[in-house]
XYZ file of C-alpha atoms in Angstrom:
654
model
C 53.066 59.177 28.812
C 50.123 60.183 26.696
C 51.902 63.247 25.482
C 55.003 61.295 24.631
C 52.952 58.682 22.812
C 51.166 61.355 20.835
C 54.421 63.010 19.817
C 56.107 59.776 18.760
C 54.423 59.434 15.336
C 55.131 63.056 14.588
C 58.797 62.637 15.525
C 59.014 59.477 13.441
C 57.457 61.239 10.454
C 59.922 64.107 10.904
C 62.809 61.650 10.850
C 61.462 60.075 7.662
C 61.223 63.416 5.938
C 64.223 65.265 7.291
C 66.500 62.668 8.813
C 69.866 61.649 7.358
C 70.012 59.062 4.616
C 70.592 55.571 5.976
C 71.494 52.572 3.923
C 71.220 52.215 0.157
C 68.766 54.503 -1.516
C 69.284 57.452 0.815
C 66.706 60.185 0.596
C 64.959 58.427 -2.311
C 64.251 55.433 -0.083
C 62.999 57.680 2.724
C 60.712 59.444 0.285
C 59.427 56.067 -0.922
C 58.796 54.975 2.672
C 56.746 58.076 3.357
C 54.765 57.552 0.140
C 54.037 53.908 1.006
C 52.985 54.781 4.550
C 50.605 57.449 3.331
C 48.842 55.147 0.882
C 48.636 52.228 3.275
C 46.863 54.401 5.811
C 44.585 55.900 3.125
C 45.879 59.370 3.923
C 43.695 62.105 2.515
C 44.116 65.840 2.441
C 41.120 67.905 3.456
C 40.582 71.393 2.229
C 37.843 73.884 2.857
C 36.402 75.869 0.011
C 36.570 79.583 0.746
C 33.227 80.955 1.734
C 31.440 77.611 1.559
C 32.322 75.963 4.833
C 32.349 72.583 3.091
C 35.360 70.330 3.391
C 36.315 68.106 0.486
C 38.876 65.312 0.457
C 41.537 64.894 -2.182
C 43.696 61.808 -2.500
C 47.419 62.345 -2.703
C 49.027 61.746 -6.086
C 50.539 58.260 -6.198
C 53.890 58.444 -7.988
C 55.265 55.031 -7.068
C 54.773 53.617 -10.589
C 56.419 56.607 -12.262
C 59.941 55.175 -11.865
C 59.113 51.765 -13.446
C 57.378 53.531 -16.339
C 60.393 55.800 -16.864
C 62.824 52.854 -16.839
C 60.717 50.876 -19.324
C 60.495 53.921 -21.601
C 64.255 54.479 -21.421
C 64.892 50.821 -22.284
C 62.550 51.030 -25.279
C 64.334 54.127 -26.602
C 67.734 52.491 -26.082
C 66.544 49.467 -28.055
C 66.030 51.619 -31.150
C 69.614 52.921 -31.162
C 71.855 50.227 -29.624
C 73.146 47.172 -31.518
C 72.150 43.671 -30.370
C 75.348 43.057 -28.366
C 74.919 46.259 -26.384
C 71.280 45.418 -25.724
C 72.299 41.981 -24.487
C 74.775 43.549 -22.066
C 72.095 45.983 -20.894
C 69.683 43.107 -20.245
C 72.332 41.274 -18.226
C 73.080 44.324 -16.081
C 69.386 44.938 -15.409
C 68.779 41.290 -14.478
C 71.763 41.231 -12.097
C 70.595 44.471 -10.462
C 67.069 43.067 -10.081
C 68.424 39.854 -8.512
C 70.548 41.811 -6.020
C 67.624 43.997 -4.997
C 65.292 41.021 -4.616
C 67.864 39.242 -2.449
C 68.217 42.299 -0.222
C 64.441 42.560 0.003
C 64.189 38.929 1.141
C 66.955 39.464 3.707
C 65.168 42.519 5.074
C 61.979 40.500 5.337
C 63.465 37.559 7.253
C 66.042 39.505 9.239
C 69.580 38.407 10.145
C 68.418 35.524 12.372
C 65.615 34.296 10.155
C 62.936 36.259 11.995
C 60.321 38.138 10.007
C 61.026 41.515 11.564
C 61.837 43.623 8.541
C 59.816 46.785 8.023
C 57.399 46.550 5.051
C 58.153 49.975 3.575
C 61.848 49.350 2.680
C 60.875 45.927 1.304
C 58.254 47.550 -0.875
C 60.779 50.051 -2.176
C 63.411 47.438 -3.033
C 60.869 45.051 -4.547
C 59.349 47.755 -6.728
C 62.744 48.845 -8.039
C 63.621 45.208 -8.743
C 60.374 44.709 -10.667
C 61.112 47.923 -12.585
C 64.503 46.525 -13.618
C 62.875 43.248 -14.710
C 60.338 45.105 -16.835
C 63.090 47.225 -18.372
C 65.109 44.072 -19.143
C 62.039 42.531 -20.792
C 61.572 45.609 -22.953
C 65.244 45.640 -23.915
C 65.098 41.932 -24.820
C 62.025 42.568 -26.989
C 63.851 45.419 -28.701
C 66.926 43.238 -29.231
C 64.953 40.967 -31.572
C 64.060 43.850 -33.878
C 67.589 45.244 -33.547
C 69.043 41.921 -34.697
C 66.837 42.055 -37.798
C 68.052 45.569 -38.545
C 71.755 44.842 -38.076
C 72.405 41.135 -38.740
C 71.182 38.380 -41.034
C 70.387 38.017 -44.734
C 67.418 40.415 -44.568
C 69.613 43.194 -43.172
C 72.167 42.513 -45.918
C 69.436 42.719 -48.584
C 68.249 46.059 -47.155
C 71.783 47.444 -47.015
C 72.474 46.458 -50.632
C 69.147 47.850 -51.886
C 67.947 44.686 -53.626
C 64.663 44.253 -55.472
C 62.267 41.903 -53.719
C 58.854 40.292 -53.969
C 57.280 40.039 -50.519
C 54.080 38.762 -48.985
C 53.150 41.324 -46.323
C 50.376 41.825 -43.771
C 49.017 45.354 -43.458
C 49.672 46.548 -39.899
C 48.024 49.978 -39.934
C 45.922 52.438 -41.839
C 47.533 54.081 -44.895
C 48.879 57.584 -44.366
C 48.805 60.089 -47.194
C 52.125 61.599 -48.329
C 51.075 65.017 -49.562
C 53.639 67.229 -51.252
C 53.727 70.950 -50.365
C 51.356 73.127 -52.409
C 49.735 70.028 -53.853
C 45.985 70.078 -54.514
C 43.806 67.071 -55.050
C 44.022 63.505 -53.793
C 47.420 62.271 -52.560
C 49.622 60.559 -55.116
C 51.588 58.348 -52.693
C 50.843 56.514 -49.470
C 52.837 55.183 -46.540
C 51.655 51.840 -45.126
C 53.204 49.928 -42.177
C 53.392 46.170 -42.849
C 54.730 42.934 -41.366
C 56.539 40.581 -43.714
C 55.592 36.916 -44.066
C 58.183 35.907 -46.669
C 60.640 37.875 -48.784
C 61.995 36.569 -52.121
C 65.239 38.105 -53.397
C 67.949 36.657 -55.654
C 66.241 33.257 -55.813
C 66.197 32.940 -52.021
C 62.994 32.960 -49.949
C 63.369 34.375 -46.416
C 60.670 33.314 -43.953
C 60.778 36.115 -41.409
C 58.492 38.509 -39.574
C 59.923 42.008 -39.727
C 58.339 45.433 -39.780
C 58.684 47.465 -42.986
C 57.241 50.674 -44.339
C 55.797 50.448 -47.852
C 55.723 53.659 -49.884
C 53.755 53.545 -53.088
C 50.881 54.958 -55.069
C 47.915 53.506 -56.845
C 45.918 51.138 -54.720
C 48.029 51.314 -51.566
C 45.610 53.861 -50.122
C 42.761 51.320 -50.258
C 44.316 48.524 -48.181
C 42.942 47.810 -44.712
C 44.729 46.451 -41.623
C 44.879 42.668 -41.523
C 44.998 42.080 -45.287
C 47.675 39.876 -46.844
C 48.918 41.414 -50.101
C 51.869 40.921 -52.419
C 54.317 43.820 -52.759
C 57.134 44.273 -55.279
C 59.784 46.953 -55.151
C 63.226 47.938 -53.971
C 64.536 47.925 -50.412
C 66.369 50.782 -48.730
C 67.505 51.497 -45.197
C 65.301 53.335 -42.716
C 66.325 56.428 -40.796
C 68.342 55.877 -37.588
C 66.218 55.495 -34.482
C 63.238 54.053 -36.364
C 61.654 50.738 -35.455
C 61.270 49.589 -39.075
C 63.810 47.157 -40.475
C 63.730 48.999 -43.798
C 61.608 50.792 -46.399
C 60.083 49.078 -49.413
C 59.585 51.470 -52.332
C 56.759 49.777 -54.210
C 57.074 49.659 -57.991
C 53.425 48.684 -58.443
C 50.193 48.553 -56.531
C 49.335 45.836 -54.036
C 48.518 42.426 -55.411
C 45.235 40.639 -54.960
C 44.561 40.167 -51.225
C 45.262 36.566 -50.227
C 44.017 36.441 -46.648
C 40.490 37.546 -45.763
C 40.035 40.607 -43.558
C 36.302 40.351 -43.083
C 35.903 42.516 -40.016
C 38.267 45.249 -41.198
C 36.689 45.231 -44.649
C 33.218 45.513 -43.153
C 34.346 48.388 -40.950
C 35.823 50.181 -43.949
C 32.616 49.746 -45.910
C 30.650 51.080 -42.950
C 32.845 54.162 -42.796
C 32.356 54.773 -46.518
C 28.574 54.470 -46.177
C 28.671 56.930 -43.274
C 30.529 59.446 -45.461
C 27.951 58.959 -48.206
C 25.085 59.429 -45.747
C 26.585 62.749 -44.606
C 26.807 64.132 -48.152
C 23.655 66.272 -47.713
C 25.410 68.471 -45.122
C 27.188 71.744 -45.852
C 30.799 71.456 -47.122
C 32.505 72.060 -43.760
C 30.468 69.625 -41.601
C 30.355 67.151 -44.508
C 34.106 66.638 -44.252
C 34.577 67.361 -40.527
C 31.913 65.005 -39.129
C 33.517 61.755 -40.435
C 36.877 62.993 -39.205
C 35.620 63.638 -35.670
C 33.703 60.343 -35.495
C 35.823 57.777 -37.370
C 39.067 59.665 -38.033
C 38.497 59.649 -41.821
C 39.656 63.036 -43.152
C 39.499 62.163 -46.852
C 36.575 64.552 -47.421
C 37.898 67.379 -45.202
C 38.254 70.748 -46.912
C 41.879 71.892 -47.253
C 41.078 75.417 -46.066
C 39.369 74.091 -42.938
C 42.257 71.706 -42.328
C 44.740 74.597 -42.512
C 42.589 76.693 -40.164
C 42.434 73.878 -37.615
C 46.207 73.449 -37.801
C 46.840 77.155 -37.174
C 44.680 77.212 -34.016
C 45.698 73.802 -32.621
C 42.470 71.868 -33.228
C 43.765 69.005 -35.383
C 43.475 66.615 -32.441
C 39.696 66.697 -32.942
C 40.016 64.861 -36.272
C 42.190 62.084 -34.791
C 40.679 59.344 -32.659
C 42.278 59.868 -29.257
C 41.712 59.110 -25.613
C 39.008 61.778 -25.471
C 36.846 59.859 -27.970
C 37.352 56.588 -26.106
C 36.556 58.280 -22.782
C 33.321 59.705 -24.177
C 32.255 56.333 -25.573
C 33.148 54.542 -22.344
C 31.388 57.147 -20.224
C 28.228 56.937 -22.299
C 28.194 53.135 -22.109
C 28.763 53.160 -18.345
C 25.962 55.667 -17.826
C 23.673 53.519 -19.976
C 24.534 50.437 -17.931
C 23.953 52.374 -14.731
C 20.592 53.502 -16.064
C 19.572 49.843 -16.260
C 21.021 49.209 -12.756
C 23.587 46.665 -13.879
C 26.246 45.550 -11.364
C 29.700 47.016 -11.614
C 31.465 44.023 -13.195
C 28.914 43.334 -15.989
C 28.806 47.055 -16.728
C 32.585 47.115 -17.107
C 32.497 44.063 -19.418
C 29.851 45.658 -21.637
C 31.749 48.947 -21.712
C 34.985 47.232 -22.761
C 33.084 45.276 -25.439
C 31.589 48.497 -26.785
C 35.037 50.065 -26.801
C 36.319 47.119 -28.842
C 33.602 47.635 -31.435
C 34.455 51.334 -31.583
C 38.142 50.506 -32.161
C 37.171 48.081 -34.917
C 34.991 50.749 -36.502
C 37.674 53.451 -36.651
C 40.447 50.969 -37.505
C 42.888 49.236 -35.130
C 45.697 51.691 -35.686
C 48.501 52.114 -33.140
C 47.171 55.440 -31.845
C 43.630 54.046 -31.542
C 44.830 50.977 -29.659
C 46.876 53.234 -27.367
C 43.851 55.370 -26.555
C 41.651 52.297 -26.098
C 44.095 50.682 -23.665
C 44.241 53.803 -21.517
C 40.461 53.919 -21.441
C 40.243 50.201 -20.614
C 42.647 50.619 -17.673
C 40.441 53.396 -16.311
C 37.333 51.191 -16.637
C 39.043 48.304 -14.832
C 40.040 50.686 -12.036
C 36.442 51.869 -11.687
C 35.201 48.271 -11.620
C 37.709 47.484 -8.849
C 36.607 50.524 -6.847
C 40.028 52.217 -6.890
C 39.282 55.500 -8.598
C 41.317 58.621 -7.913
C 44.748 57.290 -8.889
C 44.924 58.505 -12.441
C 48.713 58.736 -12.529
C 49.030 55.074 -11.551
C 46.656 54.059 -14.345
C 48.598 56.152 -16.833
C 51.869 54.511 -15.785
C 50.294 51.061 -16.131
C 49.098 51.926 -19.626
C 52.562 53.210 -20.600
C 54.281 50.081 -19.271
C 51.829 47.747 -21.008
C 52.038 49.516 -24.362
C 55.837 49.670 -24.345
C 56.092 45.991 -23.424
C 53.835 45.131 -26.377
C 55.465 47.532 -28.849
C 58.807 49.038 -27.733
C 58.886 51.110 -30.918
C 56.337 53.490 -29.368
C 59.158 54.924 -27.272
C 60.276 57.090 -30.195
C 56.779 58.037 -31.382
C 55.878 61.705 -30.998
C 52.195 60.773 -31.109
C 52.668 58.476 -28.131
C 54.623 61.165 -26.280
C 51.936 63.796 -26.914
C 49.211 61.394 -25.805
C 51.011 60.634 -22.540
C 51.800 64.304 -21.884
C 48.208 65.382 -22.530
C 46.871 62.715 -20.173
C 49.509 63.576 -17.575
C 48.621 67.260 -17.768
C 44.920 66.553 -17.281
C 45.618 64.243 -14.328
C 48.228 66.341 -12.519
C 47.553 69.950 -13.521
C 43.898 69.836 -14.587
C 42.646 68.657 -11.211
C 44.615 71.362 -9.424
C 43.362 74.094 -11.733
C 39.794 72.939 -11.125
C 40.438 72.900 -7.381
C 41.667 76.515 -7.540
C 38.515 77.855 -9.159
C 36.056 79.637 -6.828
C 32.947 77.782 -5.728
C 30.548 80.076 -7.577
C 31.980 78.897 -10.942
C 30.196 75.747 -12.201
C 32.296 72.622 -12.334
C 31.615 72.062 -16.025
C 32.873 75.576 -16.820
C 36.026 75.001 -14.766
C 36.625 71.685 -16.563
C 36.086 73.319 -19.973
C 39.037 75.621 -19.247
C 41.208 73.345 -17.112
C 41.313 70.343 -19.483
C 42.595 72.102 -22.661
C 44.844 74.422 -20.646
C 46.531 71.615 -18.710
C 47.012 69.510 -21.846
C 48.437 72.450 -23.786
C 50.875 73.385 -21.012
C 52.659 70.034 -21.258
C 52.237 69.396 -24.985
C 53.299 72.893 -26.085
C 57.099 72.356 -25.763
C 56.900 69.187 -27.895
C 54.553 70.708 -30.484
C 56.904 73.620 -31.203
C 59.676 71.110 -31.936
C 57.477 69.488 -34.594
C 55.922 72.719 -35.863
C 57.802 75.902 -34.846
C 54.851 78.222 -34.443
C 52.729 79.489 -31.569
C 48.945 79.200 -31.807
C 47.813 82.328 -29.994
C 44.135 81.459 -29.834
C 44.477 77.705 -29.317
C 43.104 77.779 -25.782
C 40.223 80.068 -26.761
C 39.268 77.906 -29.751
C 39.380 74.656 -27.776
C 37.364 76.122 -24.904
C 34.663 77.323 -27.313
C 34.583 73.993 -29.165
C 34.709 71.724 -26.094
C 30.918 71.734 -25.435
C 30.332 70.739 -29.078
C 32.730 67.775 -29.178
C 30.715 65.394 -26.995
C 27.456 65.654 -29.022
C 29.346 65.181 -32.277
C 31.214 62.109 -31.010
C 28.291 60.378 -29.302
C 25.583 61.138 -31.869
C 27.900 60.418 -34.794
C 29.076 57.113 -33.307
C 25.472 56.071 -32.705
C 24.565 57.006 -36.294
C 27.244 54.794 -37.893
C 25.464 51.430 -37.357
C 22.054 53.031 -37.850
C 23.052 54.014 -41.397
C 22.662 50.303 -42.252
C 20.043 49.186 -39.734
C 17.693 52.204 -39.782
C 18.725 54.765 -42.420
C 16.037 57.284 -41.453
C 17.189 57.317 -37.797
C 20.836 57.502 -38.838
C 20.088 60.451 -41.117
C 18.407 62.309 -38.250
C 21.376 61.770 -35.932
C 23.779 62.819 -38.688
C 21.812 66.047 -39.182
C 21.995 66.900 -35.452
C 25.680 65.933 -35.169
C 26.433 67.875 -38.352
C 24.957 71.005 -36.778
C 27.371 70.741 -33.842
C 30.300 69.968 -36.154
C 29.436 73.075 -38.167
C 29.914 75.051 -34.958
C 33.351 73.495 -34.508
C 34.288 74.385 -38.096
C 33.025 77.964 -37.654
C 35.100 78.308 -34.470
C 38.235 77.127 -36.269
C 37.747 79.466 -39.222
C 36.900 82.485 -37.033
C 39.874 82.134 -34.667
C 42.239 81.401 -37.570
C 41.319 84.747 -39.172
C 42.099 86.785 -36.054
C 45.309 88.849 -36.166
C 48.377 86.975 -34.951
C 46.696 83.566 -34.946
C 49.929 81.731 -35.838
C 53.155 83.399 -34.711
C 56.640 82.142 -35.647
C 58.605 80.474 -32.880
C 62.317 79.547 -32.502
C 63.296 76.086 -33.650
C 65.221 73.382 -31.845
C 66.278 73.415 -28.200
C 65.855 77.172 -27.802
C 62.226 76.941 -28.921
C 61.561 74.027 -26.575
C 63.073 75.817 -23.554
C 61.310 79.099 -24.299
C 57.944 77.334 -24.646
C 58.620 75.442 -21.422
C 59.254 78.756 -19.662
C 56.062 80.174 -21.141
C 54.118 77.144 -19.882
C 55.460 77.655 -16.358
C 54.606 81.360 -16.426
C 51.112 80.579 -17.742
C 50.541 78.077 -14.940
C 51.674 80.628 -12.333
C 49.499 83.328 -13.924
C 46.461 81.033 -13.830
C 47.088 80.331 -10.156
C 47.477 84.046 -9.400
C 44.313 84.928 -11.334
C 42.070 82.536 -9.398
C 43.793 82.933 -6.016
C 44.654 86.647 -5.594
C 44.621 86.457 -1.794
C 47.150 83.619 -1.915
C 49.288 85.766 -4.222
C 49.245 88.659 -1.738
C 50.246 86.338 1.104
C 53.017 84.881 -1.021
C 54.381 88.339 -1.849
C 54.341 89.299 1.847
C 56.102 86.058 2.774
C 58.739 86.607 0.096
C 59.269 90.159 1.385
C 59.706 88.833 4.921
C 62.231 86.233 3.792
C 64.094 88.867 1.765
C 64.344 91.108 4.835
C 65.647 88.190 6.890
C 68.209 87.381 4.199
C 69.438 90.988 4.199
C 69.842 90.864 7.982
C 71.840 87.641 7.734
C 74.096 89.138 5.062
C 74.651 92.258 7.183
C 75.555 90.186 10.216
C 77.981 88.149 8.123
C 79.575 91.340 6.797
C 79.860 92.731 10.338
C 81.456 89.488 11.523
C 84.040 89.596 8.740
C 84.806 93.216 9.613
C 85.264 92.278 13.265
C 87.650 89.436 12.393
C 89.691 91.715 10.175
C 90.055 94.483 12.734
C 90.528 91.982 15.634
C 88.710 94.434 17.900
C 85.271 94.163 19.459
C 82.586 95.738 17.339
C 80.975 98.790 18.852
C 77.473 99.794 18.046
C 78.526 103.453 18.110
C 80.386 102.789 14.902
C 76.989 102.337 13.246
C 75.088 105.532 13.962
C 71.344 105.308 13.759
C 71.223 101.501 14.249
C 69.715 99.680 17.231
C 71.831 97.971 19.872
C 71.918 94.727 17.943
C 74.435 96.171 15.486
C 74.039 96.413 11.709
C 70.635 95.426 10.451
C 67.200 96.891 9.906
C 65.741 99.778 11.845
C 62.958 98.057 13.798
C 62.294 100.993 16.127
C 59.876 102.629 13.734
C 58.063 99.328 13.273
C 58.220 99.477 9.489
C 61.245 97.283 8.830
C 63.005 99.938 6.746
C 66.733 100.073 6.163
C 68.499 102.252 8.699
C 70.966 103.862 6.296
C 69.535 103.472 2.825
C 67.781 106.878 2.917
C 70.578 108.924 4.597
C 72.871 109.624 1.669
C 72.866 113.419 1.658
C 76.537 113.933 2.666
C 79.564 113.955 0.436
C 80.785 110.724 2.016
C 77.753 108.570 2.807
C 78.223 106.274 5.778
C 76.413 103.338 4.208
C 77.547 100.607 3.879
C 80.997 101.422 5.408
C 81.066 102.111 9.179
C 82.780 105.119 10.647
C 86.017 104.274 12.410
C 86.232 105.094 16.166
C 90.016 105.601 16.052
C 91.539 108.795 14.666
C 93.565 108.475 11.549
C 96.888 110.267 11.402
C 96.898 112.676 8.530
C 100.058 113.363 6.574
C 100.715 117.013 5.871
C 101.318 117.924 2.271
C 103.708 120.638 1.215
C 102.265 123.718 -0.425
C 102.691 124.017 -4.163
C 106.263 124.928 -5.014
C 107.490 124.106 -1.507
C 110.192 121.605 -0.560
């Protein structure tokens, strides 16, 4: 009985993994059941480091939120292309599907006779899919509002006819410079995302809130998010698949700001004072330090900017999740130093992150990075660390519900792919490294490599070139990024409060940023630093193949013994496959001749018939090396029945 009881869970697990599909969902539902069971029991994998004798535990990757995130993303992308009627139909279908799944989940819970005897794992699967459909329907409904503004109504008609308007707009993001090719000097035109308050055209005032993109020169580069300004110009349609209702080509600069933007204006003034305080540095760190700390690249040298683009280091001058993670980590360590409880430490860390976001400007990319960092802090405060993929999926779902237009943003896609690579691939690469390699050295290689493996196929679509030394440059610069970010961020408020202390921190941070600039310039001058790459789908697929090969090569480099065992196993399976093919060929030959197969027809083979010569113990082919005759006997067997030969007449005979 004990033996049977011990084998029962194993047999049940085997049925869950390998059994036939039962009911709706099939193998997907069985896979979901196994995933739910593993996480309910807190299943952990243990592995032993070679040569250390120490076992470490690693939590399984939780992928249960990946499907809801994918459905929400798909709904957000569909909302940018479908008309309002199609989006309404999509919402209806998703709501009906969610209702059906919820009803089936309730029936499974209560059972046919009203008893609560349903298994929890199928209920969890059906409920999660139903919630995923509800979230996707919510995203599609949110997108339908913007789609209606783009396709229907008087504002859409004014955009389609290209009318001249006077609009009161609220600045929604930081201005982006529109630099023409081979253009030196400050940018002549700017692109600014705005939200309309009212639009006056043809004597009619339209009170509506729609997203537009203002393109103009002059003072449009000086506006800050949150300001209310007056814009005059001509409307034109936006490109298909964009979230903007239209484009406003400004005929003049922005009018006098109407609404106060005190916090944003103070943050902008603080950034300008930080740039002025760093003016005593050398030219390269003078422009690079503000870019790495606050994202302001207005003083960055064009040659250094080109060098950083050629070696894939431009992400250092954009405020990303790495900056937010460093700020959050420093604040958490500071709170831990003062022995604060977990919840107050998390509150202070989130408050510090909010101030950092306000300092660099509440742009869409900054808010995206801040939300991902905030989700991680909340998970740490709740004591549920180790499920990075779940936190990433939560961040994706939350951001797309707030702004469905992010579904078509390449910046959002690259941010998600980089985080996904670090979570899924980076941890595995670090786990592969031998124990004698320090953990910080393994992380310095694993983090940029894992992010580049997933972001590379998308980057070549945007910029068809291959940065040969991108990994080398990022690995060299990675130890310098943290001091620049932390010391520079600490120096920003000290520029006003204690200028002498801020100047000292700027000098130290500038030294590290000079090392980053020197790394970019050195690697950019190496031969073959930027190689051309195919464009379009062919370039994406080729880079994807290169990423897979690089991942396999990294695994083989750090685990050579595993590679040898894999090669031996593949050789064994190949030998078995050849034996199976030989037996199949022999069986077909036997059915054709309708006579029993005799082993004497296969000289040199063992009694088992055609196959491998196992007598020598080497697993070599029995006939592959005996080809010296005029009519080699491999692979055709020699017939055991004589063949009647027909006599031929001599030449000239009858």
